[in-house]
């Protein structure tokens, strides 16, 4: 009897063992057949499930016999279900193709690093503001790019004038002059033209904005000590685009923008045009403008030519003109006979961009680009005027080679920058002329799937040579590495060196409208030099079957030597000199993102510890909040509606006199409803009317001769704007 029982038990065990099946799968994108790393498969009604590896492969083990429903899913792709009968006759892995969902953005391909890699595969830590995000931020501030930059962790747009709304970009606590702003890789916004640059660039013709935080010297020169912002404009497409935007604000603003782009066989064209105006606006009722009166016109036509499949040419012109008047409302309203305070800024900008790319083979590309820029600006305050013109050029030739394990970028470029002051006063003309010739090499090496190394080396020759470089020679190495620790966990580490040649165009000089500033003696002024680095860790996964989760945490540090400062002499004249000491800035940035169907929650935190080490004393960097918190909740259904809720916290900021401003929150609500050919939007910016004039003063002294305090909080308060966007084809 015992013998029969053992035989029966053995048969049952064998039956149970054979009823446990294994299913091998490879999950890929239905369009490009690329493996979907992290895609999941699960057996419905059981706890059996697995995630795909770097090859898109996975195994489901322990599947019972009979009909089973297998569910396949991946963030941004349509779920798929297959009913299979086990055991399967097929022994080779099943290929499962998933289709992108309608709400999925295309892969983010980065052009700033001269590579065709996606943002996930580049060793240099990059951030991209994509077309969808540009649409959201464009609803909030259609007239300029200040909004879309200021709401990123680690980036602050610092208002520098209480009545003219001038502002600059500060990355990781460093002054705006250490950030390079490019348009399609061309350095069009530097030197004299940087003072109002972010206030004069509308966003409607932008396709993507790419941001590098920290030194990025190899391809674009040493000026990008704090970071780099590359504004990528839209290109013509076969289907074409014709769009218009009209926006009005409760502060008296009106923005009208249009964009057209289309390919016609071997030719293509894009055309962007805008008119942006605002009346003087004084929400605090103190008699001074928080938003100045201004009128700006911008036009940017660009012609593309494709003579062969291997050769592409483009030629563009960027022209703008603006008149900006801030100050006492009585003066702005036309009472010119009295001694009222005002700030007048009239600017004219004209630049050309030429680019030719020729594909020598499937792996090699030769490119040549050139730009000429002219920028003219008149600044006037009571009793003083500063006028001048900046002429600059940029030329580059580069060769790119893409092999299986190596990518090379080799090239040389030449900058020229000349400024001429008109009607110079008693201190003399602040003219200058700089030339920078550079050669560079960048290599991206992928020895194994889990590791990518990017190295770069640049050599610049600057004339006239700064005081600390007798021959004007700068050697700038850079290194970045990407580690794929698991399918869901990656890390980047990188660092490099940078420099900034001395000029009079700093924020301190802007604050005094260049009055009583002595000409800069280049032979006695040293170049500012830097070394810095960052490291981050990025993790993404699915919580359950529907909720996507990602977190990125970054550490950064920058050491800046020989900072150029403006000092007041006993004779009440200002002169530039290099400080006896250095600046260092360190901190962390954390970005967390949750996604559930059409709901996204983004949380961000920035800690910045920026310090000045001058003459043996250590002080905090003025106008730099140590703590900043970003909270954004976005509800969005493709081609239907979009609702955004925002809340930003700024901790108390140290002011130049050693005192502190108070902390504050800024909150906003944005609503957009889409229709087949148009959409309507309404935005409540700073909905609870946070204003510095509510809890601190804007100026001291008499209103006819005000001494303005530093601006650390909004001065324009609550502004409601709304409008219409048309997309005709």
mmCIF file of N, CA, C and O in Angstrom, residues 1-11:
data_model
loop_
_atom_site.group_PDB
_atom_site.id
_atom_site.type_symbol
_atom_site.label_atom_id
_atom_site.label_comp_id
_atom_site.label_asym_id
_atom_site.label_seq_id
_atom_site.Cartn_x
_atom_site.Cartn_y
_atom_site.Cartn_z
ATOM 1 N N UNK A 1 0.833 -1.210 0.000
ATOM 2 C CA UNK A 1 0.000 0.000 0.000
ATOM 3 C C UNK A 1 0.864 1.255 0.000
ATOM 4 O O UNK A 1 0.601 2.220 -0.703
ATOM 5 N N UNK A 2 1.923 1.256 0.817
ATOM 6 C CA UNK A 2 2.822 2.407 0.900
ATOM 7 C C UNK A 2 3.495 2.651 -0.449
ATOM 8 O O UNK A 2 3.692 3.788 -0.865
ATOM 9 N N UNK A 3 3.797 1.532 -1.155
ATOM 10 C CA UNK A 3 4.452 1.660 -2.457
ATOM 11 C C UNK A 3 3.548 2.388 -3.449
ATOM 12 O O UNK A 3 3.967 3.270 -4.196
ATOM 13 N N UNK A 4 2.234 2.018 -3.491
ATOM 14 C CA UNK A 4 1.287 2.678 -4.401
ATOM 15 C C UNK A 4 1.102 4.160 -4.050
ATOM 16 O O UNK A 4 0.944 5.006 -4.924
ATOM 17 N N UNK A 5 1.101 4.458 -2.759
ATOM 18 C CA UNK A 5 0.944 5.853 -2.326
ATOM 19 C C UNK A 5 2.107 6.708 -2.814
ATOM 20 O O UNK A 5 1.919 7.839 -3.279
ATOM 21 N N UNK A 6 3.328 6.170 -2.710
ATOM 22 C CA UNK A 6 4.498 6.924 -3.165
ATOM 23 C C UNK A 6 4.463 7.158 -4.670
ATOM 24 O O UNK A 6 4.821 8.218 -5.166
ATOM 25 N N UNK A 7 4.004 6.129 -5.418
ATOM 26 C CA UNK A 7 3.892 6.297 -6.877
ATOM 27 C C UNK A 7 2.879 7.384 -7.225
ATOM 28 O O UNK A 7 3.092 8.238 -8.091
ATOM 29 N N UNK A 8 1.719 7.383 -6.523
ATOM 30 C CA UNK A 8 0.693 8.400 -6.761
ATOM 31 C C UNK A 8 1.202 9.794 -6.439
ATOM 32 O O UNK A 8 0.957 10.758 -7.168
ATOM 33 N N UNK A 9 1.940 9.895 -5.328
ATOM 34 C CA UNK A 9 2.502 11.194 -4.942
ATOM 35 C C UNK A 9 3.494 11.696 -5.977
ATOM 36 O O UNK A 9 3.513 12.882 -6.325
ATOM 37 N N UNK A 10 4.304 10.775 -6.491
ATOM 38 C CA UNK A 10 5.278 11.155 -7.515
ATOM 39 C C UNK A 10 4.583 11.651 -8.777
ATOM 40 O O UNK A 10 4.988 12.633 -9.394
ATOM 41 N N UNK A 11 3.496 10.955 -9.159
ATOM 42 C CA UNK A 11 2.740 11.381 -10.350
ATOM 43 C C UNK A 11 2.148 12.767 -10.148
ATOM 44 O O UNK A 11 2.207 13.632 -11.025
#
